[in-house]
mmCIF file with all atom_site columns, C-alpha atoms in Angstrom:
data_model
loop_
_atom_site.group_PDB
_atom_site.id
_atom_site.type_symbol
_atom_site.label_atom_id
_atom_site.label_alt_id
_atom_site.label_comp_id
_atom_site.label_asym_id
_atom_site.label_entity_id
_atom_site.label_seq_id
_atom_site.pdbx_PDB_ins_code
_atom_site.Cartn_x
_atom_site.Cartn_y
_atom_site.Cartn_z
_atom_site.occupancy
_atom_site.B_iso_or_equiv
_atom_site.pdbx_formal_charge
_atom_site.auth_seq_id
_atom_site.auth_comp_id
_atom_site.auth_asym_id
_atom_site.auth_atom_id
_atom_site.pdbx_PDB_model_num
ATOM 1   C CA . MET A 1 1   ? 18.724  6.800   9.395   1.00 91.00 ? 1   MET A CA 1
ATOM 2   C CA . ASN A 1 2   ? 19.405  3.814   7.298   1.00 92.00 ? 2   ASN A CA 1
ATOM 3   C CA . VAL A 1 3   ? 17.630  1.523   9.930   1.00 97.00 ? 3   VAL A CA 1
ATOM 4   C CA . ALA A 1 4   ? 14.584  3.910   10.070  1.00 97.00 ? 4   ALA A CA 1
ATOM 5   C CA . LEU A 1 5   ? 14.466  3.617   6.156   1.00 97.00 ? 5   LEU A CA 1
ATOM 6   C CA . TRP A 1 6   ? 14.450  -0.170  6.093   1.00 97.00 ? 6   TRP A CA 1
ATOM 7   C CA . ILE A 1 7   ? 11.784  -0.602  9.094   1.00 97.00 ? 7   ILE A CA 1
ATOM 8   C CA . ALA A 1 8   ? 9.528   1.852   7.482   1.00 98.00 ? 8   ALA A CA 1
ATOM 9   C CA . ALA A 1 9   ? 9.867   0.071   3.744   1.00 97.00 ? 9   ALA A CA 1
ATOM 10  C CA . GLY A 1 10  ? 9.208   -3.227  5.651   1.00 97.00 ? 10  GLY A CA 1
ATOM 11  C CA . LEU A 1 11  ? 6.270   -2.013  7.481   1.00 98.00 ? 11  LEU A CA 1
ATOM 12  C CA . LEU A 1 12  ? 4.885   -0.893  4.203   1.00 98.00 ? 12  LEU A CA 1
ATOM 13  C CA . ALA A 1 13  ? 5.992   -4.243  2.568   1.00 98.00 ? 13  ALA A CA 1
ATOM 14  C CA . VAL A 1 14  ? 4.052   -5.966  5.130   1.00 98.00 ? 14  VAL A CA 1
ATOM 15  C CA . VAL A 1 15  ? 0.788   -3.659  4.821   1.00 97.00 ? 15  VAL A CA 1
ATOM 16  C CA . GLY A 1 16  ? 1.026   -4.121  1.068   1.00 97.00 ? 16  GLY A CA 1
ATOM 17  C CA . LEU A 1 17  ? 1.686   -7.733  0.869   1.00 98.00 ? 17  LEU A CA 1
ATOM 18  C CA . VAL A 1 18  ? -0.841  -8.803  3.648   1.00 97.00 ? 18  VAL A CA 1
ATOM 19  C CA . GLY A 1 19  ? -3.749  -6.289  1.835   1.00 95.00 ? 19  GLY A CA 1
ATOM 20  C CA . GLY A 1 20  ? -2.768  -6.960  -1.687  1.00 97.00 ? 20  GLY A CA 1
ATOM 21  C CA . ALA A 1 21  ? -3.058  -10.776 -0.855  1.00 97.00 ? 21  ALA A CA 1
ATOM 22  C CA . LEU A 1 22  ? -6.367  -10.157 0.714   1.00 96.00 ? 22  LEU A CA 1
ATOM 23  C CA . LYS A 1 23  ? -7.946  -8.322  -2.220  1.00 96.00 ? 23  LYS A CA 1
ATOM 24  C CA . VAL A 1 24  ? -6.473  -10.844 -4.718  1.00 97.00 ? 24  VAL A CA 1
ATOM 25  C CA . VAL A 1 25  ? -7.618  -13.848 -3.345  1.00 96.00 ? 25  VAL A CA 1
ATOM 26  C CA . THR A 1 26  ? -11.176 -12.767 -1.473  1.00 95.00 ? 26  THR A CA 1
ATOM 27  C CA . PRO A 1 27  ? -14.120 -12.609 -3.639  1.00 94.00 ? 27  PRO A CA 1
ATOM 28  C CA . LYS A 1 28  ? -15.557 -9.007  -3.594  1.00 93.00 ? 28  LYS A CA 1
ATOM 29  C CA . ALA A 1 29  ? -18.896 -10.148 -1.972  1.00 92.00 ? 29  ALA A CA 1
ATOM 30  C CA . LYS A 1 30  ? -16.773 -11.416 0.973   1.00 94.00 ? 30  LYS A CA 1
ATOM 31  C CA . LEU A 1 31  ? -15.045 -8.078  1.371   1.00 92.00 ? 31  LEU A CA 1
ATOM 32  C CA . ALA A 1 32  ? -17.682 -6.204  0.984   1.00 91.00 ? 32  ALA A CA 1
ATOM 33  C CA . ALA A 1 33  ? -19.427 -8.077  4.114   1.00 92.00 ? 33  ALA A CA 1
ATOM 34  C CA . MET A 1 34  ? -15.968 -7.758  6.159   1.00 90.00 ? 34  MET A CA 1
ATOM 35  C CA . ARG A 1 35  ? -15.736 -4.819  8.619   1.00 85.00 ? 35  ARG A CA 1
ATOM 36  C CA . GLY A 1 36  ? -14.720 -1.823  6.616   1.00 83.00 ? 36  GLY A CA 1
ATOM 37  C CA . GLY A 1 37  ? -15.892 -3.111  3.341   1.00 88.00 ? 37  GLY A CA 1
ATOM 38  C CA . GLU A 1 38  ? -17.750 -0.347  2.324   1.00 87.00 ? 38  GLU A CA 1
ATOM 39  C CA . TRP A 1 39  ? -15.144 0.759   -0.045  1.00 89.00 ? 39  TRP A CA 1
ATOM 40  C CA . THR A 1 40  ? -15.781 -1.956  -2.374  1.00 91.00 ? 40  THR A CA 1
ATOM 41  C CA . GLN A 1 41  ? -19.125 -0.477  -3.429  1.00 87.00 ? 41  GLN A CA 1
ATOM 42  C CA . GLY A 1 42  ? -19.387 0.418   -6.941  1.00 86.00 ? 42  GLY A CA 1
ATOM 43  C CA . LEU A 1 43  ? -15.936 -0.981  -7.992  1.00 90.00 ? 43  LEU A CA 1
ATOM 44  C CA . SER A 1 44  ? -15.588 -3.915  -10.188 1.00 93.00 ? 44  SER A CA 1
ATOM 45  C CA . ASP A 1 45  ? -14.426 -7.274  -8.981  1.00 94.00 ? 45  ASP A CA 1
ATOM 46  C CA . GLY A 1 46  ? -11.253 -6.446  -11.580 1.00 95.00 ? 46  GLY A CA 1
ATOM 47  C CA . LEU A 1 47  ? -10.704 -3.233  -10.268 1.00 95.00 ? 47  LEU A CA 1
ATOM 48  C CA . ILE A 1 48  ? -10.321 -4.555  -6.558  1.00 95.00 ? 48  ILE A CA 1
ATOM 49  C CA . LYS A 1 49  ? -7.924  -7.140  -7.628  1.00 97.00 ? 49  LYS A CA 1
ATOM 50  C CA . GLY A 1 50  ? -5.981  -4.988  -9.584  1.00 96.00 ? 50  GLY A CA 1
ATOM 51  C CA . ILE A 1 51  ? -5.451  -2.798  -6.668  1.00 96.00 ? 51  ILE A CA 1
ATOM 52  C CA . GLY A 1 52  ? -4.326  -5.935  -4.914  1.00 97.00 ? 52  GLY A CA 1
ATOM 53  C CA . VAL A 1 53  ? -2.001  -6.933  -7.315  1.00 97.00 ? 53  VAL A CA 1
ATOM 54  C CA . LEU A 1 54  ? -0.550  -3.474  -7.184  1.00 96.00 ? 54  LEU A CA 1
ATOM 55  C CA . GLU A 1 55  ? -0.145  -3.461  -3.560  1.00 97.00 ? 55  GLU A CA 1
ATOM 56  C CA . VAL A 1 56  ? 1.721   -7.020  -3.889  1.00 97.00 ? 56  VAL A CA 1
ATOM 57  C CA . LEU A 1 57  ? 3.769   -5.751  -6.287  1.00 97.00 ? 57  LEU A CA 1
ATOM 58  C CA . ALA A 1 58  ? 4.649   -2.709  -3.816  1.00 97.00 ? 58  ALA A CA 1
ATOM 59  C CA . ALA A 1 59  ? 5.222   -4.855  -1.361  1.00 97.00 ? 59  ALA A CA 1
ATOM 60  C CA . PHE A 1 60  ? 8.387   -6.339  -3.424  1.00 97.00 ? 60  PHE A CA 1
ATOM 61  C CA . GLY A 1 61  ? 9.300   -3.039  -4.571  1.00 97.00 ? 61  GLY A CA 1
ATOM 62  C CA . PHE A 1 62  ? 9.853   -1.823  -1.142  1.00 97.00 ? 62  PHE A CA 1
ATOM 63  C CA . VAL A 1 63  ? 12.533  -4.066  -0.282  1.00 96.00 ? 63  VAL A CA 1
ATOM 64  C CA . LEU A 1 64  ? 13.964  -6.330  -3.232  1.00 97.00 ? 64  LEU A CA 1
ATOM 65  C CA . PRO A 1 65  ? 15.947  -3.677  -5.104  1.00 97.00 ? 65  PRO A CA 1
ATOM 66  C CA . ARG A 1 66  ? 17.649  -2.658  -2.256  1.00 95.00 ? 66  ARG A CA 1
ATOM 67  C CA . MET A 1 67  ? 18.238  -5.696  -0.592  1.00 94.00 ? 67  MET A CA 1
ATOM 68  C CA . LEU A 1 68  ? 19.516  -7.597  -3.932  1.00 96.00 ? 68  LEU A CA 1
ATOM 69  C CA . ASP A 1 69  ? 21.133  -4.223  -5.048  1.00 95.00 ? 69  ASP A CA 1
ATOM 70  C CA . ILE A 1 70  ? 19.647  -4.294  -8.178  1.00 95.00 ? 70  ILE A CA 1
ATOM 71  C CA . ALA A 1 71  ? 18.337  -1.011  -9.672  1.00 95.00 ? 71  ALA A CA 1
ATOM 72  C CA . PRO A 1 72  ? 17.760  0.337   -5.618  1.00 95.00 ? 72  PRO A CA 1
ATOM 73  C CA . VAL A 1 73  ? 16.027  3.413   -7.251  1.00 96.00 ? 73  VAL A CA 1
ATOM 74  C CA . MET A 1 74  ? 12.943  1.615   -7.614  1.00 97.00 ? 74  MET A CA 1
ATOM 75  C CA . VAL A 1 75  ? 12.401  1.802   -3.929  1.00 97.00 ? 75  VAL A CA 1
ATOM 76  C CA . PRO A 1 76  ? 11.823  5.486   -3.994  1.00 97.00 ? 76  PRO A CA 1
ATOM 77  C CA . VAL A 1 77  ? 10.159  5.275   -7.281  1.00 97.00 ? 77  VAL A CA 1
ATOM 78  C CA . THR A 1 78  ? 7.758   2.541   -5.512  1.00 98.00 ? 78  THR A CA 1
ATOM 79  C CA . ALA A 1 79  ? 7.349   4.736   -2.492  1.00 98.00 ? 79  ALA A CA 1
ATOM 80  C CA . VAL A 1 80  ? 5.936   7.606   -4.775  1.00 98.00 ? 80  VAL A CA 1
ATOM 81  C CA . CYS A 1 81  ? 3.445   5.249   -6.537  1.00 97.00 ? 81  CYS A CA 1
ATOM 82  C CA . TRP A 1 82  ? 2.494   3.919   -3.231  1.00 98.00 ? 82  TRP A CA 1
ATOM 83  C CA . MET A 1 83  ? 2.012   7.587   -2.042  1.00 98.00 ? 83  MET A CA 1
ATOM 84  C CA . ALA A 1 84  ? -0.573  7.823   -5.380  1.00 97.00 ? 84  ALA A CA 1
ATOM 85  C CA . LEU A 1 85  ? -2.209  4.792   -4.185  1.00 96.00 ? 85  LEU A CA 1
ATOM 86  C CA . MET A 1 86  ? -2.901  6.192   -0.654  1.00 97.00 ? 86  MET A CA 1
ATOM 87  C CA . VAL A 1 87  ? -4.199  9.320   -2.127  1.00 97.00 ? 87  VAL A CA 1
ATOM 88  C CA . GLY A 1 88  ? -6.661  7.331   -4.059  1.00 94.00 ? 88  GLY A CA 1
ATOM 89  C CA . ALA A 1 89  ? -7.474  5.005   -0.661  1.00 94.00 ? 89  ALA A CA 1
ATOM 90  C CA . THR A 1 90  ? -8.116  8.325   1.361   1.00 96.00 ? 90  THR A CA 1
ATOM 91  C CA . VAL A 1 91  ? -10.304 9.878   -1.157  1.00 95.00 ? 91  VAL A CA 1
ATOM 92  C CA . THR A 1 92  ? -12.292 6.461   -1.438  1.00 92.00 ? 92  THR A CA 1
ATOM 93  C CA . ASN A 1 93  ? -12.418 6.149   2.372   1.00 92.00 ? 93  ASN A CA 1
ATOM 94  C CA . GLN A 1 94  ? -13.812 9.742   2.949   1.00 94.00 ? 94  GLN A CA 1
ATOM 95  C CA . ARG A 1 95  ? -16.375 9.101   -0.123  1.00 91.00 ? 95  ARG A CA 1
ATOM 96  C CA . VAL A 1 96  ? -17.835 6.238   1.994   1.00 91.00 ? 96  VAL A CA 1
ATOM 97  C CA . GLY A 1 97  ? -17.348 7.728   5.394   1.00 91.00 ? 97  GLY A CA 1
ATOM 98  C CA . GLN A 1 98  ? -14.345 5.940   6.761   1.00 91.00 ? 98  GLN A CA 1
ATOM 99  C CA . GLY A 1 99  ? -12.829 8.502   8.402   1.00 90.00 ? 99  GLY A CA 1
ATOM 100 C CA . LYS A 1 100 ? -10.679 6.272   10.762  1.00 90.00 ? 100 LYS A CA 1
ATOM 101 C CA . LEU A 1 101 ? -9.453  4.257   7.789   1.00 91.00 ? 101 LEU A CA 1
ATOM 102 C CA . ALA A 1 102 ? -8.953  7.495   6.017   1.00 94.00 ? 102 ALA A CA 1
ATOM 103 C CA . VAL A 1 103 ? -6.430  8.669   8.917   1.00 95.00 ? 103 VAL A CA 1
ATOM 104 C CA . ALA A 1 104 ? -4.671  5.020   8.826   1.00 95.00 ? 104 ALA A CA 1
ATOM 105 C CA . THR A 1 105 ? -3.972  5.598   4.522   1.00 96.00 ? 105 THR A CA 1
ATOM 106 C CA . VAL A 1 106 ? -2.713  8.922   5.476   1.00 97.00 ? 106 VAL A CA 1
ATOM 107 C CA . MET A 1 107 ? 0.040   7.416   7.764   1.00 98.00 ? 107 MET A CA 1
ATOM 108 C CA . TYR A 1 108 ? 0.902   4.854   5.129   1.00 97.00 ? 108 TYR A CA 1
ATOM 109 C CA . LEU A 1 109 ? 1.450   7.833   2.791   1.00 98.00 ? 109 LEU A CA 1
ATOM 110 C CA . ALA A 1 110 ? 3.602   9.872   5.375   1.00 98.00 ? 110 ALA A CA 1
ATOM 111 C CA . ILE A 1 111 ? 5.693   6.814   5.905   1.00 98.00 ? 111 ILE A CA 1
ATOM 112 C CA . ALA A 1 112 ? 6.158   6.351   2.179   1.00 98.00 ? 112 ALA A CA 1
ATOM 113 C CA . ALA A 1 113 ? 7.274   10.020  1.713   1.00 98.00 ? 113 ALA A CA 1
ATOM 114 C CA . PHE A 1 114 ? 9.747   9.527   4.493   1.00 98.00 ? 114 PHE A CA 1
ATOM 115 C CA . VAL A 1 115 ? 11.353  6.378   2.317   1.00 98.00 ? 115 VAL A CA 1
ATOM 116 C CA . ALA A 1 116 ? 10.990  8.343   -0.958  1.00 97.00 ? 116 ALA A CA 1
ATOM 117 C CA . VAL A 1 117 ? 12.984  11.257  0.597   1.00 97.00 ? 117 VAL A CA 1
ATOM 118 C CA . GLY A 1 118 ? 15.423  9.161   2.338   1.00 96.00 ? 118 GLY A CA 1
ATOM 119 C CA . ARG A 1 119 ? 16.230  6.789   -0.647  1.00 95.00 ? 119 ARG A CA 1
ATOM 120 C CA . PHE A 1 120 ? 16.064  9.452   -3.482  1.00 91.00 ? 120 PHE A CA 1
#
């Protein structure tokens, strides 16, 4: 079970790090032009970068506390926060008609729920 939790947390960390870094360093216009970038419509550049920062922080929160044995309770707390982020992402994807991306965010939400339950 511990190995499965590490794999799940690691997967979410990679998703958060890559997705968050992309949002932080890429201008809004370029994100909007990318495939699946419709979700950026109506959002400010600052909000998009803020979401990216939260995703990067979550990436570290999924692995570092347990790895370093410093406040390991932060891993399930991070997972619960990630779940809230994924609920917002799912709603946004549905709002702009991106059903396939909404399915992906629900899968990330389910993986985060597994991590939260397993680590609490």
